[in-house]
MMTF fields as JSON, N, C-alpha, C and O atoms, coordinates in Angstrom:
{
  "mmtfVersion": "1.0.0",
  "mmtfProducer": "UNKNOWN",
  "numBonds": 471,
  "numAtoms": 472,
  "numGroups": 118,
  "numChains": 1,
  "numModels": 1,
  "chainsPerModel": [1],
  "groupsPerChain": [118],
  "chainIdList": ["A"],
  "bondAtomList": [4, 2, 8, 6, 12, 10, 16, 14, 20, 18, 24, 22, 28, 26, 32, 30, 36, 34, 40, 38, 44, 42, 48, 46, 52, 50, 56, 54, 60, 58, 64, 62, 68, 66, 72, 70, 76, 74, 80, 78, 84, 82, 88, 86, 92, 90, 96, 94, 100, 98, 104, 102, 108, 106, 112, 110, 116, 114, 120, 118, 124, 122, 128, 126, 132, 130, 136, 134, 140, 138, 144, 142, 148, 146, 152, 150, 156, 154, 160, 158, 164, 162, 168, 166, 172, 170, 176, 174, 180, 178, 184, 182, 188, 186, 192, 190, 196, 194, 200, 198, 204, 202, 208, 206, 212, 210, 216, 214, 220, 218, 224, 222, 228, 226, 232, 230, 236, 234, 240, 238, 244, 242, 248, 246, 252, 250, 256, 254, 260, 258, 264, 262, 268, 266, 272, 270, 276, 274, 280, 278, 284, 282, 288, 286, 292, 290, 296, 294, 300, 298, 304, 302, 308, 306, 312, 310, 316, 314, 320, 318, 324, 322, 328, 326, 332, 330, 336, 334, 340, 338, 344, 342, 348, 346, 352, 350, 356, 354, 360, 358, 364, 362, 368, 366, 372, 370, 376, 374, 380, 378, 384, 382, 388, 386, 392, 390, 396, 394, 400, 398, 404, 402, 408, 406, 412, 410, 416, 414, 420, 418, 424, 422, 428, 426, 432, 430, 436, 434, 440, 438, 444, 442, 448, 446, 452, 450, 456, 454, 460, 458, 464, 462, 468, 466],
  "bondOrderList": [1, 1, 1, 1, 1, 1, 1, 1, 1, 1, 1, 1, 1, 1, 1, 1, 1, 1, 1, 1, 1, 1, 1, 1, 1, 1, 1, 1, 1, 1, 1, 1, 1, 1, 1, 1, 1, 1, 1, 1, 1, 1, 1, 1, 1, 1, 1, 1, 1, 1, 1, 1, 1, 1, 1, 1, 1, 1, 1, 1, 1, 1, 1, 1, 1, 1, 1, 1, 1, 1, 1, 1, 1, 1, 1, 1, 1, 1, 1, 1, 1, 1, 1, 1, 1, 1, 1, 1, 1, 1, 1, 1, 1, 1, 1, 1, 1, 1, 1, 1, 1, 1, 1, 1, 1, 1, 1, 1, 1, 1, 1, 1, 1, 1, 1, 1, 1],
  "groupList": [{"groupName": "UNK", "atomNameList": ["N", "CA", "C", "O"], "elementList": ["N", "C", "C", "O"], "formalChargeList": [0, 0, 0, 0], "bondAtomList": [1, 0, 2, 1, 3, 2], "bondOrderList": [1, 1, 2], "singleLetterCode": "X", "chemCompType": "L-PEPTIDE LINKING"}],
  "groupTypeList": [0, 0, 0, 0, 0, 0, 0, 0, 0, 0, 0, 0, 0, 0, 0, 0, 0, 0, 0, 0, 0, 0, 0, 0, 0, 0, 0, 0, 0, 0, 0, 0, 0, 0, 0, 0, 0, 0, 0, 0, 0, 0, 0, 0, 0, 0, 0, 0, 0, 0, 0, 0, 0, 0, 0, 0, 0, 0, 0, 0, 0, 0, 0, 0, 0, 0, 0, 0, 0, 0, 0, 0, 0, 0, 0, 0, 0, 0, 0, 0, 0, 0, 0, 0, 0, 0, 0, 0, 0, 0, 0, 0, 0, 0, 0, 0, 0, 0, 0, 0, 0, 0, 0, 0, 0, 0, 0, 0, 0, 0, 0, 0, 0, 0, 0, 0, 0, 0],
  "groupIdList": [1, 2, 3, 4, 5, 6, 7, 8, 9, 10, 11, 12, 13, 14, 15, 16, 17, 18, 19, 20, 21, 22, 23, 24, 25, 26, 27, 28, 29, 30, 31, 32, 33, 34, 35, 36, 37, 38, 39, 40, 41, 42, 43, 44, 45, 46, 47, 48, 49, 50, 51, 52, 53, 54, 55, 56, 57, 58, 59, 60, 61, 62, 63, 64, 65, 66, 67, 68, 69, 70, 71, 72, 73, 74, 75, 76, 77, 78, 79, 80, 81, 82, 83, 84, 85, 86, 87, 88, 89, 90, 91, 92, 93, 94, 95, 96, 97, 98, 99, 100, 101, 102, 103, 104, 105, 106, 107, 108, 109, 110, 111, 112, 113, 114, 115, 116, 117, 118],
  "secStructList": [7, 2, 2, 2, 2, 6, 6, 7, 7, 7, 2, 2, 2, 2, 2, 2, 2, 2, 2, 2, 2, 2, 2, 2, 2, 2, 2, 2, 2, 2, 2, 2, 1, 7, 7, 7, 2, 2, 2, 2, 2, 2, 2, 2, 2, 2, 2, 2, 6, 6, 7, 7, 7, 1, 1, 7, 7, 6, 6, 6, 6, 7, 7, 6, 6, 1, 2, 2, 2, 2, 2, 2, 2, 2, 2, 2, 2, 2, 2, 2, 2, 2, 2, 2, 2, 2, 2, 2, 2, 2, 2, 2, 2, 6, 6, 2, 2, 2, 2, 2, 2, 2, 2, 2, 2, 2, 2, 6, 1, 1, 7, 7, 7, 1, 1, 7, 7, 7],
  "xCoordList": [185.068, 184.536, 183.378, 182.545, 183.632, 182.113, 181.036, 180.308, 180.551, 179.195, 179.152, 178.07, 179.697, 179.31, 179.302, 178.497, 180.23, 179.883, 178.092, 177.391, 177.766, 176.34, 175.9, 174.988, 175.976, 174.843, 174.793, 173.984, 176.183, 176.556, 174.515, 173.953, 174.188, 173.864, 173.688, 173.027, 174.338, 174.412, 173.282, 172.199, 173.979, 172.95, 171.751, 170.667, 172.365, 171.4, 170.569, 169.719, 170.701, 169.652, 168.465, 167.283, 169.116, 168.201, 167.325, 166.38, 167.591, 167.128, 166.52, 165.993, 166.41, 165.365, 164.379, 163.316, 164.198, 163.444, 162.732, 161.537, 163.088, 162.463, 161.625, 160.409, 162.358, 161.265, 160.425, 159.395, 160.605, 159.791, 158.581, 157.662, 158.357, 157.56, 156.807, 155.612, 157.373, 156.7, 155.905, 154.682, 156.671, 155.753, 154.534, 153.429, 154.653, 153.489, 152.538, 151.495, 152.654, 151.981, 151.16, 149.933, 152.116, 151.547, 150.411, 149.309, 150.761, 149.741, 148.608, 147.777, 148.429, 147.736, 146.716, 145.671, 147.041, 146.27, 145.894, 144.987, 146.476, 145.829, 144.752, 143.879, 145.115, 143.378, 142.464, 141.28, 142.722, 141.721, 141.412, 140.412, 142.0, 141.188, 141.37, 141.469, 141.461, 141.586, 142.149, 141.615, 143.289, 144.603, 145.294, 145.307, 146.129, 147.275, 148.217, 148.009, 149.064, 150.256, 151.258, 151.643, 151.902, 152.264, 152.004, 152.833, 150.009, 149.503, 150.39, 151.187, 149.74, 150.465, 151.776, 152.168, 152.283, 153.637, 154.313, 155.143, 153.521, 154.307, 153.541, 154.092, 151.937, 151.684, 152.051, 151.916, 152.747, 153.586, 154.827, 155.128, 155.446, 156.742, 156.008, 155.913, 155.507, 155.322, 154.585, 154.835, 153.747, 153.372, 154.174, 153.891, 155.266, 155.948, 157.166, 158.293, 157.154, 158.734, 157.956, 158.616, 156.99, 155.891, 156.208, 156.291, 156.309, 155.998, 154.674, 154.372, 153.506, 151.959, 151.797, 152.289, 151.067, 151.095, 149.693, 149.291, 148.466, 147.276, 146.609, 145.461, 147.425, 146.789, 146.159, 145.228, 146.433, 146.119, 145.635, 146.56, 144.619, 143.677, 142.916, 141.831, 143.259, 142.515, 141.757, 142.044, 140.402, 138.824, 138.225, 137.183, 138.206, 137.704, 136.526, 135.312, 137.094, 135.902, 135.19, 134.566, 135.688, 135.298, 133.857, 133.346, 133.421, 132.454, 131.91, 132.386, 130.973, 130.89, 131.077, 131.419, 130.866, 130.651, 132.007, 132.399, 132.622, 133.837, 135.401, 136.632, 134.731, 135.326, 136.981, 138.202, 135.688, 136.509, 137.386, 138.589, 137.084, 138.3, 139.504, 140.42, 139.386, 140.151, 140.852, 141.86, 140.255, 140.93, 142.181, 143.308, 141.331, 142.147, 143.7, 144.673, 143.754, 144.455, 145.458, 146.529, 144.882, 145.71, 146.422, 147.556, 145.944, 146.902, 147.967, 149.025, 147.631, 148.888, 149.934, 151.126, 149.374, 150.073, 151.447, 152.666, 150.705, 151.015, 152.2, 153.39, 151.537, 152.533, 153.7, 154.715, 153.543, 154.958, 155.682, 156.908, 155.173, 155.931, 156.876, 158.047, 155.939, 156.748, 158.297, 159.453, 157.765, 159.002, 160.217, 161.422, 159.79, 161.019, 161.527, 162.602, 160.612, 161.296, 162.861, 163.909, 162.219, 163.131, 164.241, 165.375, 163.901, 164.724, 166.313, 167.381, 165.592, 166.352, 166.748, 167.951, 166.495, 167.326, 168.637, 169.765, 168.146, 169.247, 170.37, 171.566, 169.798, 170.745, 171.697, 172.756, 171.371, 171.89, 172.739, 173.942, 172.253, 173.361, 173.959, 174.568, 174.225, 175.276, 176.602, 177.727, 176.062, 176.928, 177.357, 178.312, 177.33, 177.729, 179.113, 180.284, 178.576, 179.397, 180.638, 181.826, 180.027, 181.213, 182.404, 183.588, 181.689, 183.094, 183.223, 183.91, 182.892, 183.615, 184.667, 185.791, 184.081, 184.824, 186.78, 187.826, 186.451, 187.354, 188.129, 189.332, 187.136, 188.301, 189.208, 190.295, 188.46, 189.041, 190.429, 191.407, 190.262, 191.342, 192.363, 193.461, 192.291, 192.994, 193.809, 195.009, 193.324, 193.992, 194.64, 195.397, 194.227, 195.133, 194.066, 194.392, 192.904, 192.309, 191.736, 191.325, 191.78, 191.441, 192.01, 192.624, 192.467, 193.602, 192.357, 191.168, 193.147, 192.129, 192.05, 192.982, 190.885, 190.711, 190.471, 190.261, 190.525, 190.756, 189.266, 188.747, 188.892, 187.312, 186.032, 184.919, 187.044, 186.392, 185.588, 186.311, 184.483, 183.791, 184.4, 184.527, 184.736, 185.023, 186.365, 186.798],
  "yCoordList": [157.005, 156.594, 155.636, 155.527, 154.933, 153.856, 154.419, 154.172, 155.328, 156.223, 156.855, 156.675, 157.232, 158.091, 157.179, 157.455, 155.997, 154.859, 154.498, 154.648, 154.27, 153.758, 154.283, 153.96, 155.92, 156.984, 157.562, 158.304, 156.85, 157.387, 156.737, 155.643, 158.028, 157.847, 158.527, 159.535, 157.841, 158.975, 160.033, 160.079, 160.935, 161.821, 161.598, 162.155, 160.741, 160.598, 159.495, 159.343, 158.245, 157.645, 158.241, 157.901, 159.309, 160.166, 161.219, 161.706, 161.714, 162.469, 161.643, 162.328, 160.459, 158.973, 158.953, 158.988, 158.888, 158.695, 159.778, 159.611, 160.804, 161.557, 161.925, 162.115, 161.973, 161.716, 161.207, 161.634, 160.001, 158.575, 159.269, 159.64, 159.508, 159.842, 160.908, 161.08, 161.534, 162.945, 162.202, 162.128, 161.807, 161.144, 160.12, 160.184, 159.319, 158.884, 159.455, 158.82, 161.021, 161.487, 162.198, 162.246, 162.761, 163.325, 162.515, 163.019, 161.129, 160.269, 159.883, 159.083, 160.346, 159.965, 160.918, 160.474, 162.36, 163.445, 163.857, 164.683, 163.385, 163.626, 162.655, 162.912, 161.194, 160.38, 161.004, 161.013, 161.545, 161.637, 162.966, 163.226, 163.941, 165.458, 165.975, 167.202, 165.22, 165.155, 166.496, 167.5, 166.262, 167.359, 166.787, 165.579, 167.943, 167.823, 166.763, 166.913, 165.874, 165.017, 166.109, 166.164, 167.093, 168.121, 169.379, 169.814, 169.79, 170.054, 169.23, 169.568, 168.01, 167.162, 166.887, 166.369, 167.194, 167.035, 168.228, 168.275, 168.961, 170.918, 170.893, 171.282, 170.334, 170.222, 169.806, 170.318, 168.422, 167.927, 168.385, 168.281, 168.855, 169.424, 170.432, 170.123, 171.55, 172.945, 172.248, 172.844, 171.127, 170.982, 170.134, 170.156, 169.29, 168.329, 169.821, 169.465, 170.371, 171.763, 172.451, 173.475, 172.547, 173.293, 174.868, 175.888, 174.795, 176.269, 176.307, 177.497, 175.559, 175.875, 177.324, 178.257, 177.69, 178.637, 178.906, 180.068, 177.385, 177.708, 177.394, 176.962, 177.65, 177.807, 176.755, 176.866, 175.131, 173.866, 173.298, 173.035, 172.978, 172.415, 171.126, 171.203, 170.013, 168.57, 168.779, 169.243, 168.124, 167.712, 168.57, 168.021, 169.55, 170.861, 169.983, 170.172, 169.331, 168.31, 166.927, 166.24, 166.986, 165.257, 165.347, 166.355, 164.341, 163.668, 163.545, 162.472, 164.056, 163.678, 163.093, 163.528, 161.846, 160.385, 159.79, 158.916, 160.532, 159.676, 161.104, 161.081, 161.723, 163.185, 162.74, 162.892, 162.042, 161.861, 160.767, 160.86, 160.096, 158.809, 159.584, 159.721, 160.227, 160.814, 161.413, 160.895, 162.535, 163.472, 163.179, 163.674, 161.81, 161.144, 160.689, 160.746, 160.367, 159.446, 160.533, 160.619, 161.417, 162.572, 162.989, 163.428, 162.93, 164.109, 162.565, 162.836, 161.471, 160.945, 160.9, 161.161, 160.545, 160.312, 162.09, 162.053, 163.183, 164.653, 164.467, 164.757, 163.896, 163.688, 163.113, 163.733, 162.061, 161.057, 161.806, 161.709, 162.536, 163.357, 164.456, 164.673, 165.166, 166.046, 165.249, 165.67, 164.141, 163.896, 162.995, 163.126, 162.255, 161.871, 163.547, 163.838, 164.254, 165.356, 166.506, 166.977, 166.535, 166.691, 165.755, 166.138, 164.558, 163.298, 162.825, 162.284, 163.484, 163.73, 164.856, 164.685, 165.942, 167.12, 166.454, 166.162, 166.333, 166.013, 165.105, 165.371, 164.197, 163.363, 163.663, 163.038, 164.691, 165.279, 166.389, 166.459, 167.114, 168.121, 167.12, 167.96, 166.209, 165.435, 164.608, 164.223, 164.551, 163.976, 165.494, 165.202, 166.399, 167.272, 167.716, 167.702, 168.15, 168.58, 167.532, 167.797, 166.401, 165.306, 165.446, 165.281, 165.893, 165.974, 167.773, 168.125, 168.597, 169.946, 169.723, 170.225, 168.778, 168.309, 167.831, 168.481, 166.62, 165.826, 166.793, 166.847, 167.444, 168.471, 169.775, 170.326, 169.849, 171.012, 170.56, 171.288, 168.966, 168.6, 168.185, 168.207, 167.601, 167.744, 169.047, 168.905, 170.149, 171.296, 171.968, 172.879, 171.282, 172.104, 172.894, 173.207, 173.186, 174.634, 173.819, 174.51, 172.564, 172.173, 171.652, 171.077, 171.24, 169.775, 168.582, 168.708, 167.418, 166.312, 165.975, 165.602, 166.21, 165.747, 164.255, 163.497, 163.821, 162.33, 161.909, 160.813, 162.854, 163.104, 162.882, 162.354, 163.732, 164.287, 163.22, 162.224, 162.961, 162.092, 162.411, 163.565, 161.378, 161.509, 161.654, 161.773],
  "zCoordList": [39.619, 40.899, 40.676, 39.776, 41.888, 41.477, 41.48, 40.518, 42.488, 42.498, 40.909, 40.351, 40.49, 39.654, 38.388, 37.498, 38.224, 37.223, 37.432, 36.432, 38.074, 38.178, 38.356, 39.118, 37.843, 37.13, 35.741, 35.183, 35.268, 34.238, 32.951, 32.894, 32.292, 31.442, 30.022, 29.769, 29.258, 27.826, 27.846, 28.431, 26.925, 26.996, 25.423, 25.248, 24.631, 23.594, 23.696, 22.818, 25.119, 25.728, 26.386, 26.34, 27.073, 28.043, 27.253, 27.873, 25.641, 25.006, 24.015, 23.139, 23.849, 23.253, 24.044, 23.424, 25.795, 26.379, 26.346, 26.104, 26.509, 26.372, 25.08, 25.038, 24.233, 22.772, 22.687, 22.165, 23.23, 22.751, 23.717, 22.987, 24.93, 26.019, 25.331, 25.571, 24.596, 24.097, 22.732, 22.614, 21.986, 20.697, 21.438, 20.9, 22.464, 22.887, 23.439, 23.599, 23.946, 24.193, 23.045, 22.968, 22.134, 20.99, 20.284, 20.07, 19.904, 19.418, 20.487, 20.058, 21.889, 22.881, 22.25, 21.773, 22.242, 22.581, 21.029, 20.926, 19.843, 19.084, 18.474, 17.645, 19.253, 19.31, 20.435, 20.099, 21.723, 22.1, 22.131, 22.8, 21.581, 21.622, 20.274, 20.242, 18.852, 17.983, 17.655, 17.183, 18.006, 17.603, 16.709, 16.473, 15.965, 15.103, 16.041, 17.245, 15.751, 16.51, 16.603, 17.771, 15.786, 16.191, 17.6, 18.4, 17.412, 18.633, 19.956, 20.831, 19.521, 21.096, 21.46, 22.505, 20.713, 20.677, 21.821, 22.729, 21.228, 21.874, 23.155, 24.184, 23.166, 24.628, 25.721, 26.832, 25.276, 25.988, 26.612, 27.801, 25.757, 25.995, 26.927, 28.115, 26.516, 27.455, 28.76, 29.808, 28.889, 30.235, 31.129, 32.327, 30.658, 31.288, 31.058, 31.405, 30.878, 31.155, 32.003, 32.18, 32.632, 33.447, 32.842, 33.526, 31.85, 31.053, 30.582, 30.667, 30.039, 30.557, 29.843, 30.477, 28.4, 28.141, 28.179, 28.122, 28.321, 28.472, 27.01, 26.9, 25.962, 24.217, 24.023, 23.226, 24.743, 24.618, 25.67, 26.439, 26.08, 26.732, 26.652, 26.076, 27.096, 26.682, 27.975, 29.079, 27.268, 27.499, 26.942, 26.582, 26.641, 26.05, 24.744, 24.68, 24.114, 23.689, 23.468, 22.66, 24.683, 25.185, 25.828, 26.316, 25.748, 25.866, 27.034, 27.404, 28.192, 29.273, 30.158, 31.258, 29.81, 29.888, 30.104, 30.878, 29.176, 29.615, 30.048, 30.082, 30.193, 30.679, 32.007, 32.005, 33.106, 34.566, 34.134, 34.378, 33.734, 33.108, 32.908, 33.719, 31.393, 30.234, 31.513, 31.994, 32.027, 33.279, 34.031, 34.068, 34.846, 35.525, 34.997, 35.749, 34.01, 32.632, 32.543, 33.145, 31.617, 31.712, 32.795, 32.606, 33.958, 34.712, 35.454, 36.021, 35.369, 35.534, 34.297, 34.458, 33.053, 31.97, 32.143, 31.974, 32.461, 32.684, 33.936, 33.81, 35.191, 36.153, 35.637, 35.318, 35.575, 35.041, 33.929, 33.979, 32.934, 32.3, 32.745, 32.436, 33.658, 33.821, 35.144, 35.155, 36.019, 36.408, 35.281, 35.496, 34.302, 33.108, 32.509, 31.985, 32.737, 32.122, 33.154, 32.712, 34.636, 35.533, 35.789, 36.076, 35.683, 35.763, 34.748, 35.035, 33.272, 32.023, 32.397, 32.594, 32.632, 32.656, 33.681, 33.285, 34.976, 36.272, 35.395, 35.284, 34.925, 34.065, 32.966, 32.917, 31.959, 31.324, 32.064, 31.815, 32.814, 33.595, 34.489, 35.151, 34.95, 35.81, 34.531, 34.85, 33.308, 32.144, 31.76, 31.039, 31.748, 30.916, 31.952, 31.572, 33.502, 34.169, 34.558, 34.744, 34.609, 34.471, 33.579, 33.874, 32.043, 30.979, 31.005, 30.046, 31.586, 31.589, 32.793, 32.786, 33.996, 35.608, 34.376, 34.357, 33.672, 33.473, 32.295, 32.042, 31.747, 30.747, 31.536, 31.364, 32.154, 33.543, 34.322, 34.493, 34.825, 35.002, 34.248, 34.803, 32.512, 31.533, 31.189, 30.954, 31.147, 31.264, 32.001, 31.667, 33.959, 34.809, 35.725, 36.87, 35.263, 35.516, 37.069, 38.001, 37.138, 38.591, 39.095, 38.196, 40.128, 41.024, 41.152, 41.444, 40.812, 41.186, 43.059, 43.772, 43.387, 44.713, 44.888, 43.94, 46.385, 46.405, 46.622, 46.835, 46.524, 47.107, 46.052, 46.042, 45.053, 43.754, 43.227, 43.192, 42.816, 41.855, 40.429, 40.022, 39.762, 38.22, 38.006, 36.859]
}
């Protein structure tokens, strides 16, 4: 179907972007709250998955002065993460169910509708 052609996106594009988003964050947060790149790495992930376990905390030793900046910075750099992270999921579960949809009808186990996307 055409709709669903012009959503199609691999899933090892959508799991690049997502990397890449996470490694920039990792190198973000381990220049400015002088963490392990590992540290930032997992922060990222747990706060853009809004799983938030609390163990990792940026500003905790920043500088006054430049505290509200950093803050600010963060919680968009944080926003936008966590929506590429909802965004990649939706994307990845719309490619997956697509090829269980098209193997389902390879086998029989569904009738193709005229309706059907895919």
């Amino acid at each position: 179907s055409e709709h669903e052609e012009a959503r199609h996106v691999p899933i090892v594009a959508t799991l690049a972007v997502l990397a890449l988003y996470i490694a920039m964050g990792a190198l973000l947060f381990a220049q400015w709250e002088s963490w392990h790149v590992l540290d930032g790495a997992y922060f990222c992930f747990i706060t853009f998955t809004t799983i938030g376990f609390g163990d990792l905390v940026p500003g905790k030793g920043t500088v006054a002065e430049s505290k509200a900046g950093k803050a600010a910075m963060c919680a968009l750099f944080l926003l936008f993460g966590m929506i590429v992270m909802a965004m990649s999921f939706k994307l990845m579960q719309d490619e997956i169910m697509s090829k269980f949809r098209r193997i389902a009808r390879r086998f029989g186990f569904v009738k193709q509708n005229m309706n059907d996307p895919g």
